[in-house]
Short mmCIF file of C-alpha atoms in Angstrom, two decimals:
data_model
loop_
_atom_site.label_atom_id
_atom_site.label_comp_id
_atom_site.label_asym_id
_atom_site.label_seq_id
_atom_site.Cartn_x
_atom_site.Cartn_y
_atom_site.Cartn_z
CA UNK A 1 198.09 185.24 95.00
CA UNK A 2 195.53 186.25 97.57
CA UNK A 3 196.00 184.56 100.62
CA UNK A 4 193.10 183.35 102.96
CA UNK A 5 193.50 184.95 106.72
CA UNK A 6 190.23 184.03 108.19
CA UNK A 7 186.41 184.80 108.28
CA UNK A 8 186.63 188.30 109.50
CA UNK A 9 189.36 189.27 107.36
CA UNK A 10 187.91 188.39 104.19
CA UNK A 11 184.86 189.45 102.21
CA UNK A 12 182.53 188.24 104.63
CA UNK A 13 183.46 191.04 107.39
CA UNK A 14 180.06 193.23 106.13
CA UNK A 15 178.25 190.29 107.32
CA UNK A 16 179.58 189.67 110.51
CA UNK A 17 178.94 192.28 113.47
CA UNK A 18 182.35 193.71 113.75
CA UNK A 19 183.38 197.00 113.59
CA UNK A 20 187.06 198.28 113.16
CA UNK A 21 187.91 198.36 116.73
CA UNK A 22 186.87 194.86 117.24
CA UNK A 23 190.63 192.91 117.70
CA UNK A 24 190.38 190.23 115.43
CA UNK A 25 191.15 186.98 116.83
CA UNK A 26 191.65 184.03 114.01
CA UNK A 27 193.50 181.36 113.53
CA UNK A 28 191.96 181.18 109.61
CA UNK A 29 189.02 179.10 109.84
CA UNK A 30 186.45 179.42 107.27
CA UNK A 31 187.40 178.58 103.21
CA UNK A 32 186.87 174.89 103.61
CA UNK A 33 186.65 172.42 101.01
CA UNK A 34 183.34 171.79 98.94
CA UNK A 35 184.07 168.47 97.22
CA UNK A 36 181.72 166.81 94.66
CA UNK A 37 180.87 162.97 96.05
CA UNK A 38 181.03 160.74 92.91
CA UNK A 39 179.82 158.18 95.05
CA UNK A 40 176.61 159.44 96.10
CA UNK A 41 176.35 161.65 92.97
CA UNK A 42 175.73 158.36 91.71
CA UNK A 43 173.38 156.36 94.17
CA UNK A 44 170.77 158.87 94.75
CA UNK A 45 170.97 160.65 91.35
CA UNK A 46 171.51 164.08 92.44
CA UNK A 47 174.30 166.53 92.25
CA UNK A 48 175.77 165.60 96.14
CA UNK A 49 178.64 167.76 97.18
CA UNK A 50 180.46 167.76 100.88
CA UNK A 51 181.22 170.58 102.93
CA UNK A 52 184.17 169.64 104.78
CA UNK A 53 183.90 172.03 108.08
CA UNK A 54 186.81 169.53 109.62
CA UNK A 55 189.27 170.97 107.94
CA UNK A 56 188.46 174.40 110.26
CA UNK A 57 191.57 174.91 112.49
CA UNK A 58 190.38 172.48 115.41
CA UNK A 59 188.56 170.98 113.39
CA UNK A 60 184.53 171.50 113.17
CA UNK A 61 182.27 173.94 111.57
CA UNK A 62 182.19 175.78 115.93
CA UNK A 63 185.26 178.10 114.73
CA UNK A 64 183.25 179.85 112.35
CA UNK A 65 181.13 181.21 115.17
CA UNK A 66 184.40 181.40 117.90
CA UNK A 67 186.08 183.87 115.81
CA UNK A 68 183.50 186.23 116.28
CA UNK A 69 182.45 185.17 119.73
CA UNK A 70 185.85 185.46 120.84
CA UNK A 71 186.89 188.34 118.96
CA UNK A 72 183.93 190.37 120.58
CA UNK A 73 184.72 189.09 124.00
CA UNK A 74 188.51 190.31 123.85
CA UNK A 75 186.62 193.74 122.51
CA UNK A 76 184.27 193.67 125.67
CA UNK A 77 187.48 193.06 128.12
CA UNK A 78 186.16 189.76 129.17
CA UNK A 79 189.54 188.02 130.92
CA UNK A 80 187.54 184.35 131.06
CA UNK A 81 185.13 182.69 128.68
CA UNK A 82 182.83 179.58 129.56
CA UNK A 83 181.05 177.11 127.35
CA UNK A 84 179.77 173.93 128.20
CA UNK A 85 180.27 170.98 125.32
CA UNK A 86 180.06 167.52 123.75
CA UNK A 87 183.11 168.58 122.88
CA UNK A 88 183.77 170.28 119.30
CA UNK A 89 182.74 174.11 120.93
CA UNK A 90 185.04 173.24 123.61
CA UNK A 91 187.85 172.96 122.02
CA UNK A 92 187.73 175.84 120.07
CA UNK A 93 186.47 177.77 122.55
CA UNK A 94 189.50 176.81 124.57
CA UNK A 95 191.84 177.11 121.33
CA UNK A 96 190.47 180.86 120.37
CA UNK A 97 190.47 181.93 124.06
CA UNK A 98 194.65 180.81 123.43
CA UNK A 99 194.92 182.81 120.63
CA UNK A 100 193.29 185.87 122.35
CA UNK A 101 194.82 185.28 125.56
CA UNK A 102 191.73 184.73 127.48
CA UNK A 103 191.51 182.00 130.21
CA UNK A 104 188.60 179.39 129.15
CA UNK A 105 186.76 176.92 131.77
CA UNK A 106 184.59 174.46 129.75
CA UNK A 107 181.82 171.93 131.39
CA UNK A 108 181.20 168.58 129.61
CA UNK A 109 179.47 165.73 130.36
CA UNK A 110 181.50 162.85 132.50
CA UNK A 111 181.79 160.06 130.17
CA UNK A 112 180.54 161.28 126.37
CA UNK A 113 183.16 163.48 124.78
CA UNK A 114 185.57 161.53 122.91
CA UNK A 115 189.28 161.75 123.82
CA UNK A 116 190.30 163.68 120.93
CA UNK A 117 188.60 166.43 121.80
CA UNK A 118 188.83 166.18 125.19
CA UNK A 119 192.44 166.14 124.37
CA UNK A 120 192.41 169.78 122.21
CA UNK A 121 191.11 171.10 125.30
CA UNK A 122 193.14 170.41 127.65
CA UNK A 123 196.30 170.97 125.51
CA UNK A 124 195.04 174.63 124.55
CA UNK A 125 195.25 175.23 128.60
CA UNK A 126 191.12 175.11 129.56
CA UNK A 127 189.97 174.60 133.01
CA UNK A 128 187.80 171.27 132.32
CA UNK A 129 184.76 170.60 134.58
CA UNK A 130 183.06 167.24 133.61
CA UNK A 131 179.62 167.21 134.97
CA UNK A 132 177.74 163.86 136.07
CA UNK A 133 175.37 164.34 133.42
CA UNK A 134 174.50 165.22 130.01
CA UNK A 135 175.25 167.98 127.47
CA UNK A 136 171.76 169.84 128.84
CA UNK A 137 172.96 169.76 132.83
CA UNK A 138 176.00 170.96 131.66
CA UNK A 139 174.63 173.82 129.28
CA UNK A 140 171.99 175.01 132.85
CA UNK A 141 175.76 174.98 134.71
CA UNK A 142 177.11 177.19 132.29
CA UNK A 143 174.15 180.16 131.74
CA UNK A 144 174.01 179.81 135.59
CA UNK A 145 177.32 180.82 135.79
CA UNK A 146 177.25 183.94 133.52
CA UNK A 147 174.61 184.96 134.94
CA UNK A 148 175.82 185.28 138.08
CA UNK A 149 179.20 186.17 137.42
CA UNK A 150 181.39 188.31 134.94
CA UNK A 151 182.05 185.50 132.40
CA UNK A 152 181.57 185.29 128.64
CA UNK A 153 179.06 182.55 127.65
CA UNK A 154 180.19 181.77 123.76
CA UNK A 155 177.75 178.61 123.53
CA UNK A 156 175.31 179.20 120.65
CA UNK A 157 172.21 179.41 122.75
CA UNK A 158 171.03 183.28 122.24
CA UNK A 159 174.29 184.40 121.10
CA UNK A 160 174.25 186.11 118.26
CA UNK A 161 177.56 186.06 117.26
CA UNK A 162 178.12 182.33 117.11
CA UNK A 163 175.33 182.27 114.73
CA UNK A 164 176.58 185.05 112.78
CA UNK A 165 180.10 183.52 112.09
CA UNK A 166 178.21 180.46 111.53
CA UNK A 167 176.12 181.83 108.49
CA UNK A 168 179.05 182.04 106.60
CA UNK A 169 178.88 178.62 105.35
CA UNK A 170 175.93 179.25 103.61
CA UNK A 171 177.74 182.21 101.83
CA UNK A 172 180.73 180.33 100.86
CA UNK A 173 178.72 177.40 99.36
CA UNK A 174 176.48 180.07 97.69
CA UNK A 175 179.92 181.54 96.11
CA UNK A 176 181.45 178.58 94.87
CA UNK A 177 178.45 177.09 93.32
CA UNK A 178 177.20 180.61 91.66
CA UNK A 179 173.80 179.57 93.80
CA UNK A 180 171.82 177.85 96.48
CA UNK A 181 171.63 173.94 96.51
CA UNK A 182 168.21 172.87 96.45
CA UNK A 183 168.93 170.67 99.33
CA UNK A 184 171.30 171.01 102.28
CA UNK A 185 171.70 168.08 104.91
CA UNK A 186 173.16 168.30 107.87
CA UNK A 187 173.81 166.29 111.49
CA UNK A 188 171.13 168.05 114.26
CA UNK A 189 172.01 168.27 117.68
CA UNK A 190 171.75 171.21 119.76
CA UNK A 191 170.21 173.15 116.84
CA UNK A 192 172.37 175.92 116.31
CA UNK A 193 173.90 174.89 112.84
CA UNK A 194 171.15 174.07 111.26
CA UNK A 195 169.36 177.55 112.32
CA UNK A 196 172.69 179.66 111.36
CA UNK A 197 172.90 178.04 107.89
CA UNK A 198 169.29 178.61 107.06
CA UNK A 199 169.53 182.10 108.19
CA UNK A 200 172.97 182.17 105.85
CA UNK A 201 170.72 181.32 102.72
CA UNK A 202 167.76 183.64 103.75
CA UNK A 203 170.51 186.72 104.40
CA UNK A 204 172.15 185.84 100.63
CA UNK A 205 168.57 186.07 99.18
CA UNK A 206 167.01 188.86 100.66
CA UNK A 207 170.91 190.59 99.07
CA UNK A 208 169.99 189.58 95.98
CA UNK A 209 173.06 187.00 96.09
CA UNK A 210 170.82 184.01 95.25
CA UNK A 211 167.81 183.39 93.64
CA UNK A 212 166.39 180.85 96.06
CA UNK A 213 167.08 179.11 99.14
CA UNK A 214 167.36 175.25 99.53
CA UNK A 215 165.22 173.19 101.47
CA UNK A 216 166.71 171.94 104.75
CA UNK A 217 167.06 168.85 105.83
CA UNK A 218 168.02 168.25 109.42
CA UNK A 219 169.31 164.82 111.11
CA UNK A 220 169.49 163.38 114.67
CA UNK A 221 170.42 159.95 116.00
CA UNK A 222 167.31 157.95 116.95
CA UNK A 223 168.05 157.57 120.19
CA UNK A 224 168.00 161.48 120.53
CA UNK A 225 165.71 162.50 118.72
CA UNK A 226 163.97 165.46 120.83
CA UNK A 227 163.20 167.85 117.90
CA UNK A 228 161.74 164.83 116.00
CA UNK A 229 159.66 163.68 119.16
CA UNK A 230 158.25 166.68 119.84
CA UNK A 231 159.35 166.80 123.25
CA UNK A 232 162.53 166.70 125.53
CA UNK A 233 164.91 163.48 126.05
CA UNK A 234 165.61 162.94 129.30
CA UNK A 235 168.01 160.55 128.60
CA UNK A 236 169.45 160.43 125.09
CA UNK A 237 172.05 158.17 123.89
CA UNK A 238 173.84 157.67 121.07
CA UNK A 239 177.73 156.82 119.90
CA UNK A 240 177.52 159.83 117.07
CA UNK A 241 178.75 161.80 120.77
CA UNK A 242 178.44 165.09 119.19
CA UNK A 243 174.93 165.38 118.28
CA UNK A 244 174.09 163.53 122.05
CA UNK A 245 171.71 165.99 122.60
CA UNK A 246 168.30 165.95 124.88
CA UNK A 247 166.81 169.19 124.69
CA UNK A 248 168.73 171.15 122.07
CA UNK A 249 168.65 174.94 122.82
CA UNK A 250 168.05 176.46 119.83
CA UNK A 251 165.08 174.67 119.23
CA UNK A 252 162.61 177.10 118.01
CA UNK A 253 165.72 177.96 115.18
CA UNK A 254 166.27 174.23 114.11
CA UNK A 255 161.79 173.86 113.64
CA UNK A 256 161.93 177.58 112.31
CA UNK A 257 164.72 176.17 109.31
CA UNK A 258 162.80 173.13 108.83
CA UNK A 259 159.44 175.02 108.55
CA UNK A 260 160.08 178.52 106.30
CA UNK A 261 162.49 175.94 103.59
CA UNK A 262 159.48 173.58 103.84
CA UNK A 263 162.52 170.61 104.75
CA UNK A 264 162.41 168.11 107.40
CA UNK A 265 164.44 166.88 110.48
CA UNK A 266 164.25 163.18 110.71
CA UNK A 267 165.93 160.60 112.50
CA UNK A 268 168.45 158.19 111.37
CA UNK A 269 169.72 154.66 113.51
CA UNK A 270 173.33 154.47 114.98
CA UNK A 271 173.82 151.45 112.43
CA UNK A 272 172.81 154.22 109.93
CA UNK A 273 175.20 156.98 110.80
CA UNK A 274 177.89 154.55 111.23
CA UNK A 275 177.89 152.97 107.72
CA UNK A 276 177.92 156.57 106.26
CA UNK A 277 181.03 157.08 108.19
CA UNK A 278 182.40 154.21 106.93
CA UNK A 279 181.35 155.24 103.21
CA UNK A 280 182.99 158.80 103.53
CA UNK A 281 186.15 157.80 104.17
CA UNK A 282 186.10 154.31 102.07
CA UNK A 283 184.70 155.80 98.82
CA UNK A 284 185.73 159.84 99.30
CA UNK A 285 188.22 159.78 101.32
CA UNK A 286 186.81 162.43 103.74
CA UNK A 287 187.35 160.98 107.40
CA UNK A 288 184.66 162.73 109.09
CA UNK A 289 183.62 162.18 112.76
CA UNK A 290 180.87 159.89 113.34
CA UNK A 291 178.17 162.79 114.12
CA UNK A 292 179.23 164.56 110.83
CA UNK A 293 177.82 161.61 108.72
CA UNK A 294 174.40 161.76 110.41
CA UNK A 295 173.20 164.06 107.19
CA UNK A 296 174.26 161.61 104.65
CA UNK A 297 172.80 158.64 106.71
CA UNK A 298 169.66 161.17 105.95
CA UNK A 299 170.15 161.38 102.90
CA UNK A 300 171.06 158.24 101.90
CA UNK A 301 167.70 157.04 103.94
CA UNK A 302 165.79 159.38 101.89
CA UNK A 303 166.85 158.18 98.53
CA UNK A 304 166.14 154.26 99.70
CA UNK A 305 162.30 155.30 101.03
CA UNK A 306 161.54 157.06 97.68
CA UNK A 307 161.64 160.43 99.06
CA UNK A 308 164.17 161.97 97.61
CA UNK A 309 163.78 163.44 93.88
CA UNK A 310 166.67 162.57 91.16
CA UNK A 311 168.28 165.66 89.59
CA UNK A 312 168.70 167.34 92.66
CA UNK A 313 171.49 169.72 93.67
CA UNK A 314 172.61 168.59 97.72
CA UNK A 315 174.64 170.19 100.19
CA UNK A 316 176.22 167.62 103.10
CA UNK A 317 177.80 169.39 106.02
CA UNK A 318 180.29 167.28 107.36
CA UNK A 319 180.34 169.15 110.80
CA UNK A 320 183.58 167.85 112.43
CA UNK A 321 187.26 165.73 111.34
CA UNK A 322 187.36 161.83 112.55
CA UNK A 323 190.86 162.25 113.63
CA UNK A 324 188.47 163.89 117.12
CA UNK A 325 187.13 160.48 117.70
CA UNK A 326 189.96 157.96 116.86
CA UNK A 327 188.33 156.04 118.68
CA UNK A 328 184.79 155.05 116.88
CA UNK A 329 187.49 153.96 113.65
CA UNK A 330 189.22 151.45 115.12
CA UNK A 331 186.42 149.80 117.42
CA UNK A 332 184.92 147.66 114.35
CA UNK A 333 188.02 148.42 112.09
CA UNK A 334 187.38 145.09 110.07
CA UNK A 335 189.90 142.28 111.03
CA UNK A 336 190.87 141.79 107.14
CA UNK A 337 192.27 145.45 107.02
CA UNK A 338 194.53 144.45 109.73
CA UNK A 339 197.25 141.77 110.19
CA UNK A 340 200.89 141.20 111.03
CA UNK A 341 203.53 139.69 109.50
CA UNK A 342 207.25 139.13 108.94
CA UNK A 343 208.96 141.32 106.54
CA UNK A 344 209.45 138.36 104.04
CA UNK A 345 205.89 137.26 104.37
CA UNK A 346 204.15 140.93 103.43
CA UNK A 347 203.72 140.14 99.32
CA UNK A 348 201.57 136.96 100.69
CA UNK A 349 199.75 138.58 103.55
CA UNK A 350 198.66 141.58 100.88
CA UNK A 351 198.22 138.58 98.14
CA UNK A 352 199.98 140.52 96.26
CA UNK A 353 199.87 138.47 92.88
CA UNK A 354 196.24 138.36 93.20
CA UNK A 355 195.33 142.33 93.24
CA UNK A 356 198.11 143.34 90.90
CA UNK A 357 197.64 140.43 88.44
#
């Protein structure tokens, strides 16, 4: 039995820039699930599978990209690395800078990262800076700061090898479905996923690995919606935290994907996203942060408006695990799904002759 040790250890090293004396630092992300939805198989007609990137080792679809980031930085001597975050690249940033025993400082905005992340953070031993601001004061901060001084920036912004690592979804769907969805939906926020994923499909191609690409289809929460707009938001806001995003800054990547697969990036309601979360987990059991479900609020809007055509094969990326934001579950966990009771009284609280009759 072949066990899995991690992106750059498996057949995916030719297409990551390593070489053999780059010190691989993993802690096996990469292999994650890709589950057929029978659920939304069967509302919008189509083939829909999930791509689970929370089950990565803290958690999100960011440790693709951090292996390589970090493993290059440990390469380069760097002895601190600096990101700034909503909060998924900050913990693994923090967690792979552990592993490689590199100190880690990470910026975030005061306010909007949920506690679970927040939490990784600090227990993998970063230096947190919250910044009165949002996720684009805190991103200037950061460049600032490696420009000026010898720090590692490992945000996705111009760095190659985030993207690189993060290709590598594209080639694992690709493997396990023996070819390219015709659709692939996923949350939009600073724009860096949705450009690495595209530029996974176009790499497979051009190898002769697929026969097509899909088209891609790119979400943000209305209330920041920049890339939709057509213009910077000065002051986004949203409770999907992770995709909280003003002026995303791979922004000529996330228009370039949407453009050359001829896809869209559209905008879908809090309300939206929400209900999707609550769907994942309800009818696939996938608990999925709320951010994650912003692609099948997407899709899910698609299918309602006519837009989207039956008999297609769909990708969801599910960027990032709900157990990071505990928090959004049990705000408007529905008062019938909880109760208390005496020991004796359970079989009547659960009405327990009723369901099992």
């Amino acid at each position: 039995m072949r066990t899995w040790t991690g992106l750059i250890d498996s057949d995916y090293r030719p297409w990551l820039p390593v070489t053999d004396r780059t010190p691989v630092v993993s802690l096996n992300e990469g292999g994650t699930p890709l589950l057929r939805s029978a659920h939304l198989s069967a509302i919008t007609g189509c083939d829909v599978w999930l791509k689970v990137e929370g089950a990565n080792p803290t958690g999100s679809f960011k440790d693709r990209g951090m292996t390589v980031a970090i493993s290059r930085a440990a390469e380069a001597g760097a002895r601190l690395v600096i990101c700034a975050s909503t909060g998924n690249t900050s913990a693994s940033a923090a967690a792979y800078a552990a592993r490689a025993g590199l100190a880690a400082a990470v910026l975030v905005p005061r306010g909007y990262v949920a506690p679970g992340k927040l939490a990784q953070a600090v227990r993998y031993g970063a230096r947190i800076v919250e910044i009165d601001g949002g996720f684009d004061d805190c991103l200037r901060a950061a460049r600032d700061l490696a420009a000026r001084h010898p720090v590692a920036l490992v945000n996705s912004v111009g760095n190659e090898l985030r993207l690189a690592g993060q290709r590598t979804v594209a080639y694992e769907i690709a493997d396990a479905l023996g070819r390219a969805p015709d659709l692939h939906c996923l949350p939009v926020g600073n724009g860096g996923n949705i450009t690495a994923t595209w530029q996974g499909y176009q790499a497979y191609a051009a190898a002769g690995r697929t026969t097509g690409s899909p088209r891609m289809w790119g979400f943000q929460a209305a209330g920041a919606a920049p890339l939709v707009h057509g213009a910077p938001v000065p002051a986004p806001e949203t409770a999907a935290t992770a995709i909280r995003v003003g002026h995303p800054a791979t922004w000529d990547g996330a228009l370039a994907a949407r453009d050359e697969s001829g896809g869209i990036i559209g905008a879908v309601t809090d309300e939206q996203i929400f209900a999707a979360y609550h769907d994942l987990a309800a009818r696939d059991g996938v608990y999925a942060e709320p951010a994650s479900a912003a692609g099948v609020a997407g899709l899910l809007d698609r299918h309602a408006r006519g837009l989207l055509e039956p008999g297609r094969l769909v990708v969801v990326t599910l960027t990032g695990n709900g157990l990071k934001d505990g928090d959004a579950a049990l705000r408007d966990a529905p008062a019938a799904l909880r109760s208390s009771a005496a020991p004796a009284d359970v079989a009547r609280v659960l009405d327990l002759a009723a369901v099992t009759a």
